[in-house]
Short mmCIF file of C-alpha atoms and ligand atoms in Angstrom, two decimals:
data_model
loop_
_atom_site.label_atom_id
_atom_site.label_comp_id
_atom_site.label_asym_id
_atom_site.label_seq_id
_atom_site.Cartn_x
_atom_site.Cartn_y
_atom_site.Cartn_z
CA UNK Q 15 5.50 111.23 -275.34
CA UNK Q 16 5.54 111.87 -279.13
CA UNK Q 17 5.44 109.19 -281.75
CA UNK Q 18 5.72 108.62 -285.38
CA UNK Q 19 3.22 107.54 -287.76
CA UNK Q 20 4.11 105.95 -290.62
CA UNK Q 21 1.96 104.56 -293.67
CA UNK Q 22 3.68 102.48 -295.74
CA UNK Q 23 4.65 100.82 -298.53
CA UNK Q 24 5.74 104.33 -300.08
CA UNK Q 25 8.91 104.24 -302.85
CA UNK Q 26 11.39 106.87 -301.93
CA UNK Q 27 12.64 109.43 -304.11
CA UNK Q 28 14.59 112.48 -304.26
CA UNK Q 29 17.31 114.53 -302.73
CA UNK Q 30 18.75 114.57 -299.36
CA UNK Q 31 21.71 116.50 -297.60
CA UNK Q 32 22.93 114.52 -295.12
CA UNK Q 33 23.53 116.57 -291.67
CA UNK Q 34 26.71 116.82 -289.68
CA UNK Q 35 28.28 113.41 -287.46
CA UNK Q 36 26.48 113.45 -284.48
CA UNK Q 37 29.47 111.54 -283.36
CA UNK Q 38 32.05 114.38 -284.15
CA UNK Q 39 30.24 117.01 -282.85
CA UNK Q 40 30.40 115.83 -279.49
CA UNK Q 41 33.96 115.35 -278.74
CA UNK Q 42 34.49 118.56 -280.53
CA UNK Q 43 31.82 120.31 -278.03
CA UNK Q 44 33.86 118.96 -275.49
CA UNK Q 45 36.97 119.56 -276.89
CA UNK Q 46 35.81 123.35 -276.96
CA UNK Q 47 36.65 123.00 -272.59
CA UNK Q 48 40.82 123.29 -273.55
CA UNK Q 49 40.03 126.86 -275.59
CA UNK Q 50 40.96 130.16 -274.33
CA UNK Q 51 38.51 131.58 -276.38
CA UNK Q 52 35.38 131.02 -278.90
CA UNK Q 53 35.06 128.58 -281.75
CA UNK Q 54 32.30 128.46 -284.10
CA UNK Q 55 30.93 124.81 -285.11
CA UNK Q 56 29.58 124.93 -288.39
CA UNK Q 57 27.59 122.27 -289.80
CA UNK Q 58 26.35 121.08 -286.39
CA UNK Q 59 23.34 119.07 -286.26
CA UNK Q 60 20.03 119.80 -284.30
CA UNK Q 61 20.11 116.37 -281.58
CA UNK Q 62 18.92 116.13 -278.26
CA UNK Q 63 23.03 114.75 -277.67
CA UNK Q 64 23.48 118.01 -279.02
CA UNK Q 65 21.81 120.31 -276.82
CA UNK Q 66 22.45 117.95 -273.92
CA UNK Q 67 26.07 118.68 -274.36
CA UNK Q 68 25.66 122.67 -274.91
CA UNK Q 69 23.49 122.20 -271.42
CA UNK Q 70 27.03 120.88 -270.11
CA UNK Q 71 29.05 122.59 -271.48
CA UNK Q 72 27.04 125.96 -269.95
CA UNK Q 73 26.81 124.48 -266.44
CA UNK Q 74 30.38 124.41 -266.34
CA UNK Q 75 30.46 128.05 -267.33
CA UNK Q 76 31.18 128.07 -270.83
CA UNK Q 77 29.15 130.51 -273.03
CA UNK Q 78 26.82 128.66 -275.85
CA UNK Q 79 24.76 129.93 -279.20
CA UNK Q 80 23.55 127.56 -281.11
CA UNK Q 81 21.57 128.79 -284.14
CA UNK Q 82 20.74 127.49 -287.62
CA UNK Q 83 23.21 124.78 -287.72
CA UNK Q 84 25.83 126.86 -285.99
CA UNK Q 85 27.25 126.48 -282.61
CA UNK Q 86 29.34 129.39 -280.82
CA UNK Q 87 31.26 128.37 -277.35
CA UNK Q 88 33.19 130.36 -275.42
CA UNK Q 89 35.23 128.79 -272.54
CA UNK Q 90 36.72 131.67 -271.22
CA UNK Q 91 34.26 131.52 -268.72
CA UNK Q 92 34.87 128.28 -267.50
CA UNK Q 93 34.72 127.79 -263.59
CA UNK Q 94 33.77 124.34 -262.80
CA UNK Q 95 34.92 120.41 -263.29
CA UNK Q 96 31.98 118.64 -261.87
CA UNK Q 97 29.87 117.03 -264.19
CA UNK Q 98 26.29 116.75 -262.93
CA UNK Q 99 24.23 113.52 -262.33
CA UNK Q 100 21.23 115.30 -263.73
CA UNK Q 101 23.16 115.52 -267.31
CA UNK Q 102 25.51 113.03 -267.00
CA UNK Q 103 22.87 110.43 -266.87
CA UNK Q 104 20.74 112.26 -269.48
CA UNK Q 105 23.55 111.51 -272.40
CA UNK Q 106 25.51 108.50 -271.91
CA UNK Q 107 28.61 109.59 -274.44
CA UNK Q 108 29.19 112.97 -271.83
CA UNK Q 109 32.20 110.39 -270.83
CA UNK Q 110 33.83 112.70 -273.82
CA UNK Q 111 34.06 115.51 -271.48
CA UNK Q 112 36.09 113.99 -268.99
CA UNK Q 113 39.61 114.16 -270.75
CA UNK Q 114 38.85 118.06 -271.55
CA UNK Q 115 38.15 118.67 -268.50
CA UNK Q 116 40.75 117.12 -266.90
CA UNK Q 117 43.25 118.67 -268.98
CA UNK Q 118 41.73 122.34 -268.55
CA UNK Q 119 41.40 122.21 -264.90
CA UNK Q 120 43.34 119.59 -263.40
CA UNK Q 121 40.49 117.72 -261.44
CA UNK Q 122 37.16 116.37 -263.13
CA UNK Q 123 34.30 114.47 -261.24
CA UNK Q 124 31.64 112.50 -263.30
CA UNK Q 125 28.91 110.03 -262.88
CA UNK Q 126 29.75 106.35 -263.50
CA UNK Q 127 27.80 105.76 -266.49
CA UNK Q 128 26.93 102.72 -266.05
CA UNK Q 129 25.44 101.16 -269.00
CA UNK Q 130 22.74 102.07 -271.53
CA UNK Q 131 20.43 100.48 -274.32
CA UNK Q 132 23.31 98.54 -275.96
CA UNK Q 133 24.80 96.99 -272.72
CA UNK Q 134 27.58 97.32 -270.04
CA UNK Q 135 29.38 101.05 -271.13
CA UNK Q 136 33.11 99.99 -268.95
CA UNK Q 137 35.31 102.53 -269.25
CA UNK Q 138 38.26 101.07 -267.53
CA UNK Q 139 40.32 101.99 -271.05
CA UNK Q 140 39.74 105.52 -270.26
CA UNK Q 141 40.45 105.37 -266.22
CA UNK Q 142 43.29 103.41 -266.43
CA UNK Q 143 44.56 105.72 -269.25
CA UNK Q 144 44.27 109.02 -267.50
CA UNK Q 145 45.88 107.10 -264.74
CA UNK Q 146 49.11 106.49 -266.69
CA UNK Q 147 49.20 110.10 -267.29
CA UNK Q 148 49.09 111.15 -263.63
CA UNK Q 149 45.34 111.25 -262.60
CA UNK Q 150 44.69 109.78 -259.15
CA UNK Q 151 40.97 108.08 -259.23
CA UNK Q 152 38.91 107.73 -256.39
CA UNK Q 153 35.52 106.03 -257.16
CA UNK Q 154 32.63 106.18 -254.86
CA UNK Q 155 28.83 106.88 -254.37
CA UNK Q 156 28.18 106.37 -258.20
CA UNK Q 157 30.58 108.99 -258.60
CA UNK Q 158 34.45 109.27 -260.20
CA UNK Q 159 37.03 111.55 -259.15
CA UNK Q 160 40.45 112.14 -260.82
CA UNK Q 161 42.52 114.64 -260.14
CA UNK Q 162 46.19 115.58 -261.27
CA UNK Q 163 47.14 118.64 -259.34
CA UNK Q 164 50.30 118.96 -261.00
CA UNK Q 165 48.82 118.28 -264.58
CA UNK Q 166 48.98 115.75 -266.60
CA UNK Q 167 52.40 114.06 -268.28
CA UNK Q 168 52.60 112.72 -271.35
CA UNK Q 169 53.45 109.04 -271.76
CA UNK Q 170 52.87 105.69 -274.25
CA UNK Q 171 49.27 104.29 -273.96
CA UNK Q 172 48.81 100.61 -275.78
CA UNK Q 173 44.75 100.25 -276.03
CA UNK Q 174 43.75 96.65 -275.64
CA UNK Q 175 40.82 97.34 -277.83
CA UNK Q 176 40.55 100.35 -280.20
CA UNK Q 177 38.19 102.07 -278.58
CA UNK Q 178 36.50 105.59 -279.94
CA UNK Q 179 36.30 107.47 -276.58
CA UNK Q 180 39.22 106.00 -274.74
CA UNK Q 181 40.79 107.76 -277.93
CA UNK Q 182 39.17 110.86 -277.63
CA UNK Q 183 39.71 111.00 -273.85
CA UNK Q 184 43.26 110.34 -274.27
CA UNK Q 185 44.15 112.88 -277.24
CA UNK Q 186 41.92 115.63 -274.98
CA UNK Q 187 43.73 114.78 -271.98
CA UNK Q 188 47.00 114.84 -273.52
CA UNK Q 189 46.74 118.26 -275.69
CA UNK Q 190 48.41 120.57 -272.82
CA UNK Q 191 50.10 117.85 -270.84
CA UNK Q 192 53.80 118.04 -270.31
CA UNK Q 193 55.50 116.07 -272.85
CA UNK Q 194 54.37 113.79 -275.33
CA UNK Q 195 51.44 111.04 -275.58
CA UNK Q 196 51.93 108.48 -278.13
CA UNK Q 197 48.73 105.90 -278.07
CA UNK Q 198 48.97 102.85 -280.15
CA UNK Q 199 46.24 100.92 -281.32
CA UNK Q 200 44.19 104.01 -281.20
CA UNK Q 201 40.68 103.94 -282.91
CA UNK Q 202 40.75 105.40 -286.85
CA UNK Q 203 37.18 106.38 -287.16
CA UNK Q 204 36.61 109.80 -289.19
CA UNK Q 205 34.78 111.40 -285.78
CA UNK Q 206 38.10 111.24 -284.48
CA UNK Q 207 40.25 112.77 -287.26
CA UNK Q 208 37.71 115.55 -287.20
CA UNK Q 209 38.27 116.17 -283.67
CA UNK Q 210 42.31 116.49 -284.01
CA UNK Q 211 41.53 118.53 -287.48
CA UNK Q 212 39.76 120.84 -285.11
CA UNK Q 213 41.86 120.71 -282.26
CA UNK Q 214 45.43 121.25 -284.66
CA UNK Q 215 43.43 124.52 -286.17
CA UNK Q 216 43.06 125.66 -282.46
CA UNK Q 217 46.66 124.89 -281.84
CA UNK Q 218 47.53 121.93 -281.05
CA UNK Q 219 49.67 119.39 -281.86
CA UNK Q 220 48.57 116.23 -282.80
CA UNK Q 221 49.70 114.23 -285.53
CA UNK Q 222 48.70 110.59 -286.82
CA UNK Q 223 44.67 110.95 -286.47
CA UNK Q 224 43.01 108.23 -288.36
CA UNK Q 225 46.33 105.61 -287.83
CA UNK Q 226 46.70 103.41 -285.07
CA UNK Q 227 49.29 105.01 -283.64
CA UNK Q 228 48.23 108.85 -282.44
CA UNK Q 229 51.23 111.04 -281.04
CA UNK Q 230 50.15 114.51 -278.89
CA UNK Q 231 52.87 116.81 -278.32
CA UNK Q 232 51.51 119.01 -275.29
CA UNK Q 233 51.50 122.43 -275.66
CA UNK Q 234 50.76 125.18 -272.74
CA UNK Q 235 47.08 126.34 -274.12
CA UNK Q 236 45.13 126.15 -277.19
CA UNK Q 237 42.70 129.26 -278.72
CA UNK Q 238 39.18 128.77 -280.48
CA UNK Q 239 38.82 128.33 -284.11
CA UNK Q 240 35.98 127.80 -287.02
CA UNK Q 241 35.27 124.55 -287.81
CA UNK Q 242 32.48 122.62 -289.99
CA UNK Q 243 31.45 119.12 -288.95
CA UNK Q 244 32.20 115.86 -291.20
CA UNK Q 245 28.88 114.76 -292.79
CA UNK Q 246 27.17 111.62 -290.22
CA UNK Q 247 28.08 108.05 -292.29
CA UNK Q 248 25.50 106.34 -290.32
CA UNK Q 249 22.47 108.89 -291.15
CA UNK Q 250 23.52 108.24 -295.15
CA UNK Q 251 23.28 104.63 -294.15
CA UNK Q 252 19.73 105.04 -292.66
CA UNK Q 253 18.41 107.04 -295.72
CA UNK Q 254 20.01 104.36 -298.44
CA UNK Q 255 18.54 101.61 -296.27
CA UNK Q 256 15.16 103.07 -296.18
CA UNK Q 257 15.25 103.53 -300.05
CA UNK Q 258 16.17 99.75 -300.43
CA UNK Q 259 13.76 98.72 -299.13
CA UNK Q 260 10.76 100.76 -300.76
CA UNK Q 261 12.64 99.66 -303.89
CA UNK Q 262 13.61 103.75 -304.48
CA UNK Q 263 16.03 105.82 -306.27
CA UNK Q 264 17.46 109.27 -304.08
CA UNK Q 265 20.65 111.74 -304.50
CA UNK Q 266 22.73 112.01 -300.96
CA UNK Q 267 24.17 115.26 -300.65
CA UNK Q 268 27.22 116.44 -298.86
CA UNK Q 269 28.19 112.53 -297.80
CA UNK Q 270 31.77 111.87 -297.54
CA UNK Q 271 32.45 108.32 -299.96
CA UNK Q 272 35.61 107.53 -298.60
CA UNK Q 273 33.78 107.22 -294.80
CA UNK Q 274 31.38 104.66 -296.45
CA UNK Q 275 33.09 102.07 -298.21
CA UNK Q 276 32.57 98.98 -295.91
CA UNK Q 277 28.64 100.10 -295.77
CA UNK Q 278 28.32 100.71 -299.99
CA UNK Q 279 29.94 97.17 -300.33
CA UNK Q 280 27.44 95.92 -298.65
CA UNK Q 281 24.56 97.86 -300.35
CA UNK Q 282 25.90 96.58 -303.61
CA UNK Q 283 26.62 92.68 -302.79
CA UNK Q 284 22.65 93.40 -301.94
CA UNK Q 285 22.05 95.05 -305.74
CA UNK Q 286 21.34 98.38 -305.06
CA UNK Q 287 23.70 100.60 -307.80
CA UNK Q 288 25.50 103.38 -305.91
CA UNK Q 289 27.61 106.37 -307.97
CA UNK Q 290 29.53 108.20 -306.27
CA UNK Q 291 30.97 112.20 -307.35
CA UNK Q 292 31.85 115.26 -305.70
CA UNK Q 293 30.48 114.29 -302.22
CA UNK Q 294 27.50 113.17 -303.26
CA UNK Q 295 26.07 109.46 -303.97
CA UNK Q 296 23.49 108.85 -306.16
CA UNK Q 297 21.40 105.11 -305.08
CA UNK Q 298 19.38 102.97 -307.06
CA UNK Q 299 17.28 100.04 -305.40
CA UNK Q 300 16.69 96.67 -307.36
CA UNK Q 301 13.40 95.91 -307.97
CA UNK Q 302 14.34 92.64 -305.40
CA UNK Q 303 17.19 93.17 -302.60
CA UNK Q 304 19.54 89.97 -302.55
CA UNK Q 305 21.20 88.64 -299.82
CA UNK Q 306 24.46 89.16 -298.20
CA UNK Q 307 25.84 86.28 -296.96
CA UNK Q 308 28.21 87.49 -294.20
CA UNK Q 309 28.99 90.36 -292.19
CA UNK Q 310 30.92 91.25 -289.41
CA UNK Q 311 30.87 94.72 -287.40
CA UNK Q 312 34.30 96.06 -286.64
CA UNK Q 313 36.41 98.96 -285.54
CA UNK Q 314 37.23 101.41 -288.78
CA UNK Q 315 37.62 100.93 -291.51
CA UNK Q 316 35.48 97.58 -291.06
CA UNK Q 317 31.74 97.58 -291.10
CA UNK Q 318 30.57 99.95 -288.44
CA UNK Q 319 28.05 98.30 -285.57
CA UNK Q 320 25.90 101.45 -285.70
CA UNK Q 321 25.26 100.70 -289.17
CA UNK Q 322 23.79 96.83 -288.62
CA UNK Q 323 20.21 97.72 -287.51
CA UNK Q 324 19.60 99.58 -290.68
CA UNK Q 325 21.16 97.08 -292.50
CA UNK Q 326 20.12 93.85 -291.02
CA UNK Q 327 16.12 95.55 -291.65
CA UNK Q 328 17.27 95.76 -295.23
CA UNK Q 329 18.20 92.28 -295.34
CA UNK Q 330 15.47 90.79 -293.72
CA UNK Q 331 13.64 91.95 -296.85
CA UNK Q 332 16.13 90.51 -299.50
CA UNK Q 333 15.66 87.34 -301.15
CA UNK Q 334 17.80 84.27 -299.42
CA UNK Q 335 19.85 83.79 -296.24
CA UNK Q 336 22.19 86.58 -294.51
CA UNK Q 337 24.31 86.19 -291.53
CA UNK Q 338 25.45 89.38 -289.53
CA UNK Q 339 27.81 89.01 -286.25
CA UNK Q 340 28.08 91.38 -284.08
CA UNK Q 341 31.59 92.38 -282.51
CA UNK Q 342 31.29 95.67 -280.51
CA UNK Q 343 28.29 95.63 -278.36
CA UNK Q 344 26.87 93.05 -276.26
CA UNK Q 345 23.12 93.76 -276.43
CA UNK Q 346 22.84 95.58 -279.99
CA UNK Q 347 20.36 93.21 -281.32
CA UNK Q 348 17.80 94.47 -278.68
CA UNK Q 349 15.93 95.45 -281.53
CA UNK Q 350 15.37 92.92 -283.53
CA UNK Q 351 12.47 91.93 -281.26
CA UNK Q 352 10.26 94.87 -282.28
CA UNK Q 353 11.18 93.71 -285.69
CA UNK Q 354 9.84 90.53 -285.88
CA UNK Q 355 6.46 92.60 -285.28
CA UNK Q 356 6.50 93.04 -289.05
CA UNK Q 357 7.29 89.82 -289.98
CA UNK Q 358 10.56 89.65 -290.16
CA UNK Q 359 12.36 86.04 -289.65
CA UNK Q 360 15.18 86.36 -287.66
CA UNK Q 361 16.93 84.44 -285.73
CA UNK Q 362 19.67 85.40 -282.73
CA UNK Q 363 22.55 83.01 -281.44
CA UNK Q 364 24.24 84.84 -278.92
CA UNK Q 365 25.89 87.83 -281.43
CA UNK Q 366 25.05 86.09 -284.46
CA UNK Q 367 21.77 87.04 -286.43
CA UNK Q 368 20.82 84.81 -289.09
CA UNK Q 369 18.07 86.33 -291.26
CA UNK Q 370 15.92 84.68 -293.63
CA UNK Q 371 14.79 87.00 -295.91
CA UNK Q 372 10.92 87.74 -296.47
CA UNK Q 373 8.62 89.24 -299.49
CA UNK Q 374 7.05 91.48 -296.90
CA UNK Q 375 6.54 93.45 -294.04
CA UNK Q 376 2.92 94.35 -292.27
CA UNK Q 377 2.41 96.93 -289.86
CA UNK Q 378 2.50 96.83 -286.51
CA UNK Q 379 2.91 98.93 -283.09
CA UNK Q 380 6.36 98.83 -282.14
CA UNK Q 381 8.86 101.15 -279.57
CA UNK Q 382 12.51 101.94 -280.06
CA UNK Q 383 15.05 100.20 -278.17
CA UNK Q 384 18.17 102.75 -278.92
CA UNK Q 385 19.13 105.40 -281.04
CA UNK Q 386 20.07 102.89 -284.24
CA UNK Q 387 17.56 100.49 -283.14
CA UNK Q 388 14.88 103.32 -283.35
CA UNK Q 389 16.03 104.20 -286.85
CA UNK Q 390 15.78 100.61 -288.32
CA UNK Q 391 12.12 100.30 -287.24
CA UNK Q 392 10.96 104.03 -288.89
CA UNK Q 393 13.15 101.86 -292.35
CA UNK Q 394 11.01 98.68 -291.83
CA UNK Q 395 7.64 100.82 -291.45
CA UNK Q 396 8.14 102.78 -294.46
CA UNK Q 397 8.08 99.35 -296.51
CA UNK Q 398 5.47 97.96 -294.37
CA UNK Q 399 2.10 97.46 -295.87
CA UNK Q 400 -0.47 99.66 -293.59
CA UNK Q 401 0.12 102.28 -290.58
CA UNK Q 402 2.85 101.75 -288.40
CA UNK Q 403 2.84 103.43 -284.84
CA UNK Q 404 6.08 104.12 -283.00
CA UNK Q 405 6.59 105.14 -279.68
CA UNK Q 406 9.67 106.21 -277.63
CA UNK Q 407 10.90 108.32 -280.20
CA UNK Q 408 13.13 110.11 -278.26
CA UNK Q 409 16.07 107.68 -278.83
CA UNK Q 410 15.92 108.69 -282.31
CA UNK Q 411 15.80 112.27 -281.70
CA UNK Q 412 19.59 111.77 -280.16
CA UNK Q 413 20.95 111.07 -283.76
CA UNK Q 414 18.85 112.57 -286.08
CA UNK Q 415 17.73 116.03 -287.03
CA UNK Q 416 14.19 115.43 -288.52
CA UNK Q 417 13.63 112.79 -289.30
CA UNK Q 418 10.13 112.39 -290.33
CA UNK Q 419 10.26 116.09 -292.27
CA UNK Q 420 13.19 114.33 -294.53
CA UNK Q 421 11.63 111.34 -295.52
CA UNK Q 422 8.37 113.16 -295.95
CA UNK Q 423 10.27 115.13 -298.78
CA UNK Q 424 11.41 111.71 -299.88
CA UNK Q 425 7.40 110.92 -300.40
CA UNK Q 426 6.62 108.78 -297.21
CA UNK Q 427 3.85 109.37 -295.37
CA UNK Q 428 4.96 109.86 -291.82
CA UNK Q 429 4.06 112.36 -289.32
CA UNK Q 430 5.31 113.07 -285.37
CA UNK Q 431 2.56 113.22 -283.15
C1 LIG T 8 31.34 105.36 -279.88
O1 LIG T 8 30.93 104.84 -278.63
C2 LIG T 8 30.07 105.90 -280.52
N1 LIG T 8 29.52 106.98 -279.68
C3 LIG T 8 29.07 104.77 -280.66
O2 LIG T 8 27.90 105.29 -281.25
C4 LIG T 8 29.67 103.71 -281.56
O3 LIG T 8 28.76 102.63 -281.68
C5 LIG T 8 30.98 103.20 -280.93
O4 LIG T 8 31.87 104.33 -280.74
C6 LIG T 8 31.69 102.18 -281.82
O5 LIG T 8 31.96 102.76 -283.05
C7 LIG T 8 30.06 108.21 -279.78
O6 LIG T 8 31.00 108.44 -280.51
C8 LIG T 8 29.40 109.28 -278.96
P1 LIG T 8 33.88 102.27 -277.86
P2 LIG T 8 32.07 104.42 -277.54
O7 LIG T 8 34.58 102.89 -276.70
O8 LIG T 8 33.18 105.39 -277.58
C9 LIG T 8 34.12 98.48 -275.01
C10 LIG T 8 25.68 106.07 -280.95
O9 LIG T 8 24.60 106.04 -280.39
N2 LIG T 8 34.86 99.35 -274.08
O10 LIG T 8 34.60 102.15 -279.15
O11 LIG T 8 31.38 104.16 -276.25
C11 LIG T 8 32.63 98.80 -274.99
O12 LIG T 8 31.99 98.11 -273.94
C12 LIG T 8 26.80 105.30 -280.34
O13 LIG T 8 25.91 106.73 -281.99
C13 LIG T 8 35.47 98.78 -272.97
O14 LIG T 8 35.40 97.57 -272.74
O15 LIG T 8 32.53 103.04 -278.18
C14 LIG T 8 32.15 98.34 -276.33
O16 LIG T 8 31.87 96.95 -276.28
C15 LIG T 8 26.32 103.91 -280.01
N3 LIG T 8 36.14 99.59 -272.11
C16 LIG T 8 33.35 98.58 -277.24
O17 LIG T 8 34.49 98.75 -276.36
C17 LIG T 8 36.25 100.95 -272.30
O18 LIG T 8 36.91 101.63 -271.47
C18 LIG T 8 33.19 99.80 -278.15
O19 LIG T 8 33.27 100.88 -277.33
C19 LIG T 8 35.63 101.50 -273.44
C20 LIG T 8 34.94 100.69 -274.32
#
């Protein structure tokens, strides 16, 4: 298994173009499933998720290119519904393709699955959902069944908890249903208004994506379309992070402000200077990062959860005391053991980390935990005084496309082996 080899501490500076939402890309992959026809993703991002999906996406008997950033699928081809254990379990987030599928066939059968890194996964928003639109569910075996012979019907869904997949699931599900879906308390994340851009320039008609309240009117098919991918929030996160902390100064091309509010606020309560113009964001570090003294992940527009590793490893090298609770996901802080291999002082109370902030970080051998988890350790070794080692890199592979080759052209010194 590969790792990465970091020596550290190296001050980051430069340019980077941030590469497209790992998070968009694949509900729009699936979304390709409802398309008589080819659409061409531009902007797509090399990712394991990524090619894990296309590997999907061709079992079921679409056709896939994928080729300097740009993805081709045609569905036409399309002949199957059943997911595959193999691949299900390989990608956690392949729940995505369960709506599409549904709605293109009429029947879809899927691996439970089950949890992953960050905890329990339910998805008993998206079952009983599909439900309420006709599906009959039949679990067994590890396995899920639905089926709606007669299609799916529209109807009003009421999420107890915004949730980003039950909304994608839903809005796939409900693009050629009879009659209208109207879902309230939806999830307003910008993954998910780039899915319904994409899916209204195939054809479809969907109207209220990024509001709580999303309303599909079915319509009998939809074709393909070109599309480019948002720029991924998170990934700008990781590189400002990793410049905080090494006390650096870097341009971020092609970022999208207006998705990073909630994470610049919090960059700047911490003194790091951020401009932003014409989809870029130029970042400053302060010679000494201050502390923030409470923040709490939420749905969008609040302070996203995939964004507190990166910053909580940022914090735990400001000066003072910062607090950081964690709403979403049960076992996020999984991480934070490998970080106290540095030296970082942190302490966890059930989803509350209080961190006291240190001069400092050392070295040390340390793996990844999950995809975000992973990130924050390669942002605490590139501070670290001496050569960090870090293995099970292939939960960072998932979410981002080269990692090590980008932040070499920063100036760290880090290489895969
Ligand atoms: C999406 O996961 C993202 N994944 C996650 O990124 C992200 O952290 C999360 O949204 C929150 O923003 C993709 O888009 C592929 P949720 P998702 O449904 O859809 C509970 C990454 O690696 N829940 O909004 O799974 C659930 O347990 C990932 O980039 C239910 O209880 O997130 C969790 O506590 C990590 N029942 C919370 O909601 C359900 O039926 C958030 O889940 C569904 C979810």
């Amino acid at each position: 298994m590969s790792k990465l080899i970091i020596n550290g501490p190296t001050r980051l500076n430069g340019e980077v173009c941030i590469q497209g939402a790992k998070n968009s890309v694949l509900p729009i992959l699936a979304a390709t499933i409802l398309c008589n026809g080819k659409s061409t993703i531009h902007n797509c991002p090399k990712l394991s998720d990524v090619n894990n999906s296309l590997n999907i996406l061709r079992y079921l008997g679409c056709k896939c290119s994928f080729k300097n950033n740009i993805a081709v699928i045609d569905s036409e081809t399309l002949h199957c519904c059943v997911v595959p254990d193999s691949l299900m379990l390989k990608m956690r987030s392949s729940i995505i393709f369960l709506g599409a599928i549904l709605g293109r066939c009429g029947s879809a059968v899927i691996t439970s699955p089950g949890g992953c890194e960050l905890g329990p996964r339910p998805i008993d928003l998206h079952i009983s959902a599909l439900k309420r639109m006709g599906a009959a569910v039949h679990e067994g075996y590890g396995r899920i069944e639905f089926n709606a012979p007669n299609g799916l019907k529209g109807t009003t869904i009421n999420l107890s908890f915004a949730s980003v997949g039950a909304t994608e699931n839903i809005i796939l599900a409900a693009v050629t249903a009879k009659g209208t879906t109207v879902i309230h308390n939806a999830a307003k994340e910008p993954e998910i208004c780039d899915m319904v851009r994409f899916l209204n320039s195939c054809g479809a008609k969907i109207y209220g994506g990024g509001t709580d309240t999303i309303t599909i009117n079915g319509v009998k098919g939809i074709s393909g379309c070109s599309h480019t991918i948002i720029p991924d929030r998170i990934v700008a996160a990781t590189y400002m992070a990793a410049t905080a902390v090494t006390g650096g100064e870097i341009l971020l091309k092609n970022v999208e402000p207006e998705h990073l509010t909630t994470i610049s606020s919090v960059f700047c309560e911490a003194g790091c200077e951020l401009k932003c113009f014409e989809g870029n964001i130029y970042f400053k570090a302060p010679e000494r990062l201050k502390n923030v003294s409470m923040i709490r992940t939420a749905v969008y527009p609040g302070f996203p959860t995939d964004a507190g590793p990166l910053v909580l490893t940022m914090l735990a090298l400001a000066r003072g005391t910062s607090v950081m609770v964690e709403n979403i996901f049960q076992n996020r802080f999984r991480y934070v053991d490998e970080l106290r291999r540095f030296g970082a002082n942190i302490r966890i109370e059930g989803k509350i980390a209080i961190v006291e902030g240190v001069s400092s970080f050392s070295a040390a051998p340390c793996k990844c935990t999950d995809l975000r988890g992973g990130a924050a350790l390669v942002v605490a070794a590139v501070a670290a005084k001496g050569t960090t080692v870090i293995s099970d890199i292939h939960h960072i592979k998932r979410g981002y496309e080269n990692i090590d080759t980008t932040l070499a052209m920063l100036g760290a010194n880090i290489n895969e082996v």
